[in-house]
Every structure is written in structure tokens, then in C-alpha cells.
Short mmCIF file of C-alpha atoms in Angstrom, two decimals:
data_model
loop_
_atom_site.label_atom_id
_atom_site.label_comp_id
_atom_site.label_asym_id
_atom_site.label_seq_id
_atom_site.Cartn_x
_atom_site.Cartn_y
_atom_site.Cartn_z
CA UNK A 1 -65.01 15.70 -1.27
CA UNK A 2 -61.61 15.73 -3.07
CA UNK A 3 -58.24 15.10 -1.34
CA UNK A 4 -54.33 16.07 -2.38
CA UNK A 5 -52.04 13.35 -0.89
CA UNK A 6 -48.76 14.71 0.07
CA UNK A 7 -45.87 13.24 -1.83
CA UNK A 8 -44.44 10.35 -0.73
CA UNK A 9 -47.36 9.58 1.56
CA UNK A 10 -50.18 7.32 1.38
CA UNK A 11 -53.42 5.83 3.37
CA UNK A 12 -52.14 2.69 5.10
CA UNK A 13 -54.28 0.09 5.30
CA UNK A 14 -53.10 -0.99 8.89
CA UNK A 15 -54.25 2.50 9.95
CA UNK A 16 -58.05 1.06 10.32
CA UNK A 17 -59.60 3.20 13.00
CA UNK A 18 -59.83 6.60 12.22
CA UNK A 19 -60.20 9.83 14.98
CA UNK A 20 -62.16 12.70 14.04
CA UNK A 21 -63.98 16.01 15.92
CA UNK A 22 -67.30 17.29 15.62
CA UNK A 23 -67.36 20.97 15.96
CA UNK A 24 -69.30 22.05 19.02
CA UNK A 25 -68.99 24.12 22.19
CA UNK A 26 -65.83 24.99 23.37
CA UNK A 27 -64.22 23.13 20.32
CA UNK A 28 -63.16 20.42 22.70
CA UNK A 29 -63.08 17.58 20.19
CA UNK A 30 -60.99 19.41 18.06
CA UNK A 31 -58.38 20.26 20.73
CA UNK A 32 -58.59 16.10 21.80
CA UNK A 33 -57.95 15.59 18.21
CA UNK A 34 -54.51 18.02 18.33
CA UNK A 35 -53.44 16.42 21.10
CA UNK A 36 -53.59 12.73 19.90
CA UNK A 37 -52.45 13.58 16.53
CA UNK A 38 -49.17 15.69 18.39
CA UNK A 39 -48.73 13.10 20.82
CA UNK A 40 -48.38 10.12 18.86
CA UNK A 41 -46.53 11.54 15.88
CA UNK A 42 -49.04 11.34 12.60
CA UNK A 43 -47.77 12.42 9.60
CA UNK A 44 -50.13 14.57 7.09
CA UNK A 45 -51.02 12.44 4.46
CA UNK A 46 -53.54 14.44 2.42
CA UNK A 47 -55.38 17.57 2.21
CA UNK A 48 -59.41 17.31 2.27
CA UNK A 49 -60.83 20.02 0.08
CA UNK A 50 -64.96 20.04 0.85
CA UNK A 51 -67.30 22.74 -0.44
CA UNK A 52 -68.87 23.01 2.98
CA UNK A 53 -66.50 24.00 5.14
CA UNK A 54 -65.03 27.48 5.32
CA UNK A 55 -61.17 27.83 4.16
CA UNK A 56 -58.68 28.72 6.44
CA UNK A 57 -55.24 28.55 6.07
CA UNK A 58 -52.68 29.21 9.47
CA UNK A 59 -48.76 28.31 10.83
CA UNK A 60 -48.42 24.94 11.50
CA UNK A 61 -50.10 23.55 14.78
CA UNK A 62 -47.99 21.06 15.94
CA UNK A 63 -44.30 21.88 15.51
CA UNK A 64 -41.50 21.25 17.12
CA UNK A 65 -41.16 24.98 15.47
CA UNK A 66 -43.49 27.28 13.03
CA UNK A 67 -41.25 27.20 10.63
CA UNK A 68 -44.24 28.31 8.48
CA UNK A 69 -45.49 24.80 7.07
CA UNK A 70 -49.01 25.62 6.26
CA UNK A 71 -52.48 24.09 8.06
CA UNK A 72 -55.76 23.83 6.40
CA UNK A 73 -58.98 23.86 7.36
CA UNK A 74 -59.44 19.68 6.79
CA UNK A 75 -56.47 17.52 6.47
CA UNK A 76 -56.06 13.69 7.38
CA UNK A 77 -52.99 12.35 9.26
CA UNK A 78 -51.90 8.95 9.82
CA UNK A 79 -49.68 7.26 13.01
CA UNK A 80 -48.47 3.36 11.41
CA UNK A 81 -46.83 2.41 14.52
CA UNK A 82 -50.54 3.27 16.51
CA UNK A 83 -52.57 1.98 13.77
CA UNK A 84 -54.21 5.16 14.07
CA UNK A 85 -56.06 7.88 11.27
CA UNK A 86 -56.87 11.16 12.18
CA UNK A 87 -58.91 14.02 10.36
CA UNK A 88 -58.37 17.56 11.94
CA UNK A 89 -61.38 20.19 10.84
CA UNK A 90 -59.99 23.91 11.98
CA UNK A 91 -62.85 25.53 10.55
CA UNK A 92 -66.97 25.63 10.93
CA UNK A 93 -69.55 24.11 8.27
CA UNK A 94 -71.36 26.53 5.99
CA UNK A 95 -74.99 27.32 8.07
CA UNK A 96 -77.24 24.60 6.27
CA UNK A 97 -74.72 22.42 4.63
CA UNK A 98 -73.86 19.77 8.11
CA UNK A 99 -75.63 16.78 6.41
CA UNK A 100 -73.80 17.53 2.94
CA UNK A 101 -70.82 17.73 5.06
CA UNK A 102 -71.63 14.56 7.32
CA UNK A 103 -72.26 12.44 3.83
CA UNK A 104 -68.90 13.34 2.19
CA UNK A 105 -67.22 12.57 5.01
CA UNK A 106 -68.82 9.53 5.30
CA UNK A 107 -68.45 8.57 1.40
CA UNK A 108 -64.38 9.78 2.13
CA UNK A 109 -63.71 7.62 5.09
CA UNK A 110 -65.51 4.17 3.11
CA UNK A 111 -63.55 5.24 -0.10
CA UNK A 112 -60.23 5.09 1.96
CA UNK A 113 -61.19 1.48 3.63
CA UNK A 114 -61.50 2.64 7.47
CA UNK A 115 -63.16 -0.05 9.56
CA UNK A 116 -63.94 1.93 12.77
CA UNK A 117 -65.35 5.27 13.06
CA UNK A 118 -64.36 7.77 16.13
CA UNK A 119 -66.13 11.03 16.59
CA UNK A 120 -65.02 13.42 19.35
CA UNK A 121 -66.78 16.18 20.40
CA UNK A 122 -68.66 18.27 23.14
CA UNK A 123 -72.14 18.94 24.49
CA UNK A 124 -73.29 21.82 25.76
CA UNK A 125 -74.20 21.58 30.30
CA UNK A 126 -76.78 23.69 30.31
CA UNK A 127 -78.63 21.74 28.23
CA UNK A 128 -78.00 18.24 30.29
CA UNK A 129 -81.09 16.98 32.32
CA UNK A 130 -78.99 15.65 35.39
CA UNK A 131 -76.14 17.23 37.11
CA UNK A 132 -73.52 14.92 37.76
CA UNK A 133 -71.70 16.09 41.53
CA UNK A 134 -68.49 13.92 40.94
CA UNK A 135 -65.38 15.89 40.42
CA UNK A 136 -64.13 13.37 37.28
CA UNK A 137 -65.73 14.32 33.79
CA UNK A 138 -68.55 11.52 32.78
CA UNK A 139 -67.99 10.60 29.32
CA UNK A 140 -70.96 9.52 27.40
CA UNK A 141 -71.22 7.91 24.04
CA UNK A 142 -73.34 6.63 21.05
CA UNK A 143 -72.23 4.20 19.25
CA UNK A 144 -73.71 1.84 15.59
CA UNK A 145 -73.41 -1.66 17.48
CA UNK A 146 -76.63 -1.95 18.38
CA UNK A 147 -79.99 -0.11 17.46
CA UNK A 148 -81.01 2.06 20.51
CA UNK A 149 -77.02 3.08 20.30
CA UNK A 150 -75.43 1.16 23.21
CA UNK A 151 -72.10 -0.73 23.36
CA UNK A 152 -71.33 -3.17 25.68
CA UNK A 153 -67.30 -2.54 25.17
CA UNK A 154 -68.25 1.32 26.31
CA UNK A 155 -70.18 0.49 29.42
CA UNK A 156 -67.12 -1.45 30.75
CA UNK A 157 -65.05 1.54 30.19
CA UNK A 158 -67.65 3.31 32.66
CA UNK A 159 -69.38 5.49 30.28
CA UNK A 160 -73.00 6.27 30.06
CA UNK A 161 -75.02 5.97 26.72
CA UNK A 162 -76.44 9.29 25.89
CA UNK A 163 -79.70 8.96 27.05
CA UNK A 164 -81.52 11.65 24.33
CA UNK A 165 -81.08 9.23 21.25
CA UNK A 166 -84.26 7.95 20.15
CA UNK A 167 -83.80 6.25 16.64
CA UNK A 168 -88.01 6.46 16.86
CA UNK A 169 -87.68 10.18 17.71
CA UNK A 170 -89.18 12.79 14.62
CA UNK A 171 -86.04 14.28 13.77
CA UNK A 172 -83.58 11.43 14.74
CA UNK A 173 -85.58 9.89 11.74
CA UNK A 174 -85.85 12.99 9.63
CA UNK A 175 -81.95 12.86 10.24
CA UNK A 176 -81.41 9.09 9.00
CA UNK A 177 -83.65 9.68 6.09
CA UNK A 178 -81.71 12.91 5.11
CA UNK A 179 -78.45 10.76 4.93
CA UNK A 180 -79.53 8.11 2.63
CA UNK A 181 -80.72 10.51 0.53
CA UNK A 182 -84.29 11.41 1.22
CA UNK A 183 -86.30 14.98 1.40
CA UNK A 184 -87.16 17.47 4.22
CA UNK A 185 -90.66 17.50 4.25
CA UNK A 186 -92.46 19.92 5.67
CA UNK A 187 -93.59 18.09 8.59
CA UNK A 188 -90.08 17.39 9.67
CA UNK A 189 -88.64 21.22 9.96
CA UNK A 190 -91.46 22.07 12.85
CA UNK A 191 -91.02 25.72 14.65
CA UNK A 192 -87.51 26.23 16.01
CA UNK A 193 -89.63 27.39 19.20
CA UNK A 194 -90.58 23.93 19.82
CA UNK A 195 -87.70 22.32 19.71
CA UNK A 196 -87.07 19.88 22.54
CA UNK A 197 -84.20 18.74 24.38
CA UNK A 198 -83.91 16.03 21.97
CA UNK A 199 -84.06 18.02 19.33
CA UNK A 200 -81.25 20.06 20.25
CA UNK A 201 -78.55 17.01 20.40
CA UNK A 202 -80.20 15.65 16.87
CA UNK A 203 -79.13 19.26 15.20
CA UNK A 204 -75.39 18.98 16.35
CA UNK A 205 -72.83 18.00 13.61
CA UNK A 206 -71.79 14.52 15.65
CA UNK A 207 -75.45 13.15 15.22
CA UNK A 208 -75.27 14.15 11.18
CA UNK A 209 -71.63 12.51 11.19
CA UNK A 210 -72.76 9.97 12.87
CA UNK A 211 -76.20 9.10 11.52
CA UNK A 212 -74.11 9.43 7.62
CA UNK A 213 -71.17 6.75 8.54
CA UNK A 214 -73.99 4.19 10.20
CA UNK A 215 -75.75 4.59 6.68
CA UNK A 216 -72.13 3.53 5.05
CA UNK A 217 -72.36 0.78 6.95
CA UNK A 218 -69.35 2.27 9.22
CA UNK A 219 -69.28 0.93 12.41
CA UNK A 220 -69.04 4.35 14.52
CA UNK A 221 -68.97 5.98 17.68
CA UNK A 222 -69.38 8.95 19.52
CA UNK A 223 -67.23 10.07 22.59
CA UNK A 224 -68.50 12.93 24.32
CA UNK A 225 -68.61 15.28 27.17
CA UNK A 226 -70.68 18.19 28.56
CA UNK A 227 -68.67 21.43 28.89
CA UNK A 228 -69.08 25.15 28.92
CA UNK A 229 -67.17 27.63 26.48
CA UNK A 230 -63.84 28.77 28.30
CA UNK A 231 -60.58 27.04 29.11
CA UNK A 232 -61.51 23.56 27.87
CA UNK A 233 -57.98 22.13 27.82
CA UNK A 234 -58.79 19.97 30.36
CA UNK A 235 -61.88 18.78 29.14
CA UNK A 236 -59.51 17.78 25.46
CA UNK A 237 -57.18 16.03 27.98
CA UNK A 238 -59.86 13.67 29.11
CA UNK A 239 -61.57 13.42 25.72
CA UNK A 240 -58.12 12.59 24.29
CA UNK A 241 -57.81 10.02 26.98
CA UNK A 242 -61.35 8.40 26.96
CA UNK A 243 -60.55 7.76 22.85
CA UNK A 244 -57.44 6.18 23.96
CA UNK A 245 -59.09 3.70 26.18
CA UNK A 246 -61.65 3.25 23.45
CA UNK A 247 -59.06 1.97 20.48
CA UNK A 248 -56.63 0.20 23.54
CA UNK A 249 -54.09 2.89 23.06
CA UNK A 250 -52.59 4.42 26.36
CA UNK A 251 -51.26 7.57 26.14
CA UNK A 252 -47.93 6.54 28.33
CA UNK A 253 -47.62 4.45 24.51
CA UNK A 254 -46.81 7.85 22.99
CA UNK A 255 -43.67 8.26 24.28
CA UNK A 256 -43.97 12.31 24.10
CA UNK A 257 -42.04 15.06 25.53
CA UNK A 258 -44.38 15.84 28.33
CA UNK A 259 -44.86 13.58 31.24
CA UNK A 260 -47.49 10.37 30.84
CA UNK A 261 -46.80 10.56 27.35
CA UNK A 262 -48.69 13.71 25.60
CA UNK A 263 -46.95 15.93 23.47
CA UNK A 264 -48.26 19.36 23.73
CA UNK A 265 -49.13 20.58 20.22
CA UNK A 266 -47.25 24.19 19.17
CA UNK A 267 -50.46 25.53 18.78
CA UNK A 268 -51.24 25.32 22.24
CA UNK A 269 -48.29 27.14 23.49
CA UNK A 270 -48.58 30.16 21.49
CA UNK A 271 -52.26 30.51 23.33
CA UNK A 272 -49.71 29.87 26.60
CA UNK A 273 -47.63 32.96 25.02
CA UNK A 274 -50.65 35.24 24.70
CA UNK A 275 -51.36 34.95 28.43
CA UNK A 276 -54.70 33.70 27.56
CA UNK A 277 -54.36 30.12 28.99
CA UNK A 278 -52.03 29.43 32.15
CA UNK A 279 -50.77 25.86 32.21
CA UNK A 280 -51.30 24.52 35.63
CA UNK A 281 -47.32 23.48 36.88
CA UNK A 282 -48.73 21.80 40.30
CA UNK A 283 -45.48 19.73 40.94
CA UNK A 284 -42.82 22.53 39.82
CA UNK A 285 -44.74 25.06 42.21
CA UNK A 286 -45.02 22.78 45.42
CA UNK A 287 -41.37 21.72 45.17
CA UNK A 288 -40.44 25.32 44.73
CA UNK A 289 -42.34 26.21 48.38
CA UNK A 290 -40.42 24.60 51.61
CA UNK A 291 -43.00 25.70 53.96
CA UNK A 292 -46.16 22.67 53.34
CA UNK A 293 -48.51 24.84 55.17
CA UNK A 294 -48.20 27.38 52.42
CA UNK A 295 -48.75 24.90 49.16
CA UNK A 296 -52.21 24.72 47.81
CA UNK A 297 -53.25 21.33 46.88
CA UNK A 298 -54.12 21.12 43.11
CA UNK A 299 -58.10 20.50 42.66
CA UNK A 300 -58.23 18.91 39.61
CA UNK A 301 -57.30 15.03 40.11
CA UNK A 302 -55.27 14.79 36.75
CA UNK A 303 -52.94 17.42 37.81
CA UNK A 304 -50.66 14.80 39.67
CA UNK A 305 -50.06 12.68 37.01
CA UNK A 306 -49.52 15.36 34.20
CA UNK A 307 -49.64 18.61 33.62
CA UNK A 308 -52.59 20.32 32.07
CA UNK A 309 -54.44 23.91 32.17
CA UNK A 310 -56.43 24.34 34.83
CA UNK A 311 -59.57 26.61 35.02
CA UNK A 312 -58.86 26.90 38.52
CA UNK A 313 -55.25 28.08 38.12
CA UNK A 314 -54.21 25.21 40.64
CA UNK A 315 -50.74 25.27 42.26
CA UNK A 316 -50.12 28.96 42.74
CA UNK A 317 -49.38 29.56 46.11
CA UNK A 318 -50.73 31.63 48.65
CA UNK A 319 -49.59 35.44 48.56
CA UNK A 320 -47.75 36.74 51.76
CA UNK A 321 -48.29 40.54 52.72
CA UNK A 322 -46.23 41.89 55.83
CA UNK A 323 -47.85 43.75 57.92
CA UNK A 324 -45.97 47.22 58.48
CA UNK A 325 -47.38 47.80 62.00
CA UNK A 326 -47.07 44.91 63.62
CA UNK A 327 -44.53 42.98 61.79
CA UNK A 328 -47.18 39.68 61.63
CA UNK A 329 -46.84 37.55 58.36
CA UNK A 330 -50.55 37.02 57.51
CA UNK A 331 -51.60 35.05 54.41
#
């Protein structure tokens, strides 16, 4: 992997712990990683050109204004006053090339002296064994401290170690020895029919990512979340907010334009503009409504202490038709 560093710009040793997304359903880490890199004000340092990702080129995604500064598809930011690295990836890995991919990245991030290894990204529900009833997102990780992946620092934050890594499993190994180097044999492709469960999270770019910067000798981990493909704005909200626990950074720390401290990237309000996402404006709405039988109570928990999109398109309030004939208000 080669990088361009912008002029006047440099990797900052202080910068340690570096953010990153995997790409996976609904692209949630890659939204979490907007929103942290808009929210506490990284600068572009460099742009990342690797062979296996797809170019793309677009406006710039975090503003104040498009004023037509140009975003690739891999590009590394830093935040000094956080301590904080970022790498945004806007674009998916060549079908065959995720372990190429993984060990670049891997080589990159040891080349430019990062300590501490953060990988964001999404898992896909209908593939998850147990359905969790509680209205808050469970975050699960993985993580290098110990072998079978666990991290005592994680399971104080409340998170649950994602059960489905087996370092003894077939292609968890086939995975580890592809990183450091080693062949596919032919025992270790089996039939795509018989893939198991396990299988399925060991072929997902975080496992490659993360199986390449353990082989580095990176300490790393995973922060993840089952989700569905839609509106997965909330979902990025929480990722972005689980990381922040993780590294000891709150986001009221930010000091952004938007209330408990995120920054909503420019990106995400052109998707506002488009009509395809509706930010939820609980608060605004329910002041706006003097009759309190007639506000709807926002279900997403969240909502009350900042505002995010909703799938549930909380806060609007209940429509009132008159009724011609008998002059009743009904709801």
C-alpha cells in the first residue's frame, strides 16, 4: 500500500490508537467512522492508494460546505487534541483480494507506529444464534489480548465476546495461516454449501483485518453489532459511541455543533436532502404540540439525549381529521 501525505501534514506520534471500518451490512462501521472523524475534527493527513480496493472519487463528506474538496476511496485522518487516527474506506475490496487487503493494512498501520488497533463494523441478524429482546443494541467484540479473543477491559464496558471465534476452528486457522503468509490448500476451501455459521463470520473483512494486525503483533479489536440493511444511522450512533467508551473518549469531549457533542458529517445531510433518511427531531416536535395527549413518545432511548434518525420516524405527531358530519375531532 502506498500513501500521499498532504502538505503540511504528518502522522503524529501521540495519535496512537487508530479507528477504522470493516465493510459489511448496512455499512455501519463506515458511517461510525464519519461520525467520529466529523465530530472530533481530524484533519486528512494522507491518501492510501491500495490495489484492492475499487477507486472512487466524490464531494467532500464532512464539510462545513462542499466546496468541492475531493474524497477518496481510503484516506487516513488524524485528531492531536483526541489522540485519535482514523482510516475512512468509501469503497468495497476487489472479490478475492480481502486478505491482500487485510495484510497491507496491517503492514501500513505498523509502518506508521500505531499501538492500538480499532475495527468497526457490522454483522448481519439473521445470521445471530440468539435473539436479544432488550430495546438497547448489544455490542459484541473480539479482541488480540488473550487467545480465545476476550478482554477483560470490554466485559466491564458490558459487551459480550463474540461467541463464533474459535482460533481451533478449520477456517479461523486457514485464515491465520493465510496472513502470515501461507497457502490455501485444498482442504481448507470446502463446498460453499457447507459452510457453517462459523464459517460465515470467519469470511467477513473484520476477521481478515483482524486476524492480519494480531500477526503484526498489533494489539486489536473488534467492535461490533448485528443489524439489517436499511436506515442504520442509529446503529453508527451507538457504534460511534461504544468506540468512544473503548479509547476513554466521550463524545460530550467533542465539543460539536449538535447536542452531546456529535457533529453531523455533510454527507449525511445531503441523504437528509434527498428525502431518503428523516432525522428524528423528538424534542423540537413535542415542544411544538401544547396538547400532551397528542405527543408521541420517542421509542428509541437515545432520542432524548440527541438527535439521531430513527427507523421508526419517532416524534411525529398524531394526524387530526375533522369529521364533516358530526363535527368530532378523532385522531
Amino acid at each position: 500500500m502506498e500513501h500521499a501525505v498532504v502538505e503540511g501534514e504528518s502522522f503524529s506520534p501521540d495519535c496512537s490508537t487508530l479507528l477504522m471500518p470493516a465493510l459489511s451490512i448496512g455499512n455501519v462501521g463506515q458511517l461510525a467512522v464519519d461520525l467520529l472523524v466529523s465530530s472530533s475534527s481530524a484533519r486528512r493527513v494522507a491518501y492510501l492508494d491500495e490495489p484492492s480496493v475499487l477507486p472512487c472519487a466524490g464531494n467532500d463528506a464532512f464539510g462545513p460546505d462542499a466546496v468541492g474538496d475531493l474524497a477518496l476511496a481510503l484516506e487516513a485522518y488524524e485528531s492531536p487534541s483526541h489522540r485519535l487516527a482514523f482510516i475512512q474506506q468509501r469503497s468495497p475490496i476487489i472479490t478475492g483480494m480481502v486478505v491482500s487487503f487485510a495484510k497491507n493494512v496491517a503492514n501500513f498501520i505498523s509502518s506508521i507506529e500505531k499501538d492500538h488497533v480499532v475495527i468497526l463494523s457490522s454483522l448481519d441478524s439473521g445470521k445471530r444464534r440468539i435473539i436479544d429482546a432488550s430495546s438497547d443494541m448489544q455490542v459484541y467484540y473480539l479482541s488480540s489480548c488473550n487467545e480465545d479473543g476476550s478482554d477483560l477491559k470490554c466485559e466491564n464496558l458490558g459487551w459480550k465476546k463474540l461467541e463464533e471465534y474459535d482460533p481451533s476452528q478449520q477456517r479461523w486457522k486457514c485464515l491465520a495461516s493465510l496472513v502470515e503468509g501461507g497457502h490455501l490448500s485444498e482442504d481448507m476451501t470446502g463446498d460453499p454449501e457447507e459452510m457453517t455459521i462459523n464459517d460465515y463470520y470467519s469470511s467477513l473483512p473484520f476477521a481478515a483485518l483482524f486476524s492480519a494486525c494480531k500477526a503484526k503483533g498489533l494489539k486489536v479489536t473488534c467492535v461490533l453489532c448485528y443489524c439489517s440493511e436499511g436506515d442504520n444511522m442509529p446503529e453508527s450512533f451507538q457504534l460511534a459511541e461504544a468506540a468512544c467508551k473503548l479509547v476513554a473518549q466521550g463524545p460530550e469531549q467533542f465539543h460539536g455543533n449538535g447536542s452531546n457533542g456529535w457533529t453531523i458529517p455533510l454527507s449525511w445531510k445531503s441523504l437528509r436532502e434527498l428525502g431518503r433518511v428523516q432525522f428524528c427531531g423528538c424534542a423540537d416536535r413535542q415542544a411544538a404540540e401544547p396538547d400532551e395527549s397528542l405527543r408521541t413518545p420517542c421509542p428509541q432511548e437515545i432520542c432524548k439525549s440527541i438527535k439521531i434518525p430513527s427507523k421508526n420516524y419517532c416524534g411525529v405527531k398524531k394526524k387530526r381529521t375533522e369529521n364533516k358530519m358530526t363535527g368530532r375531532r378523532r385522531l
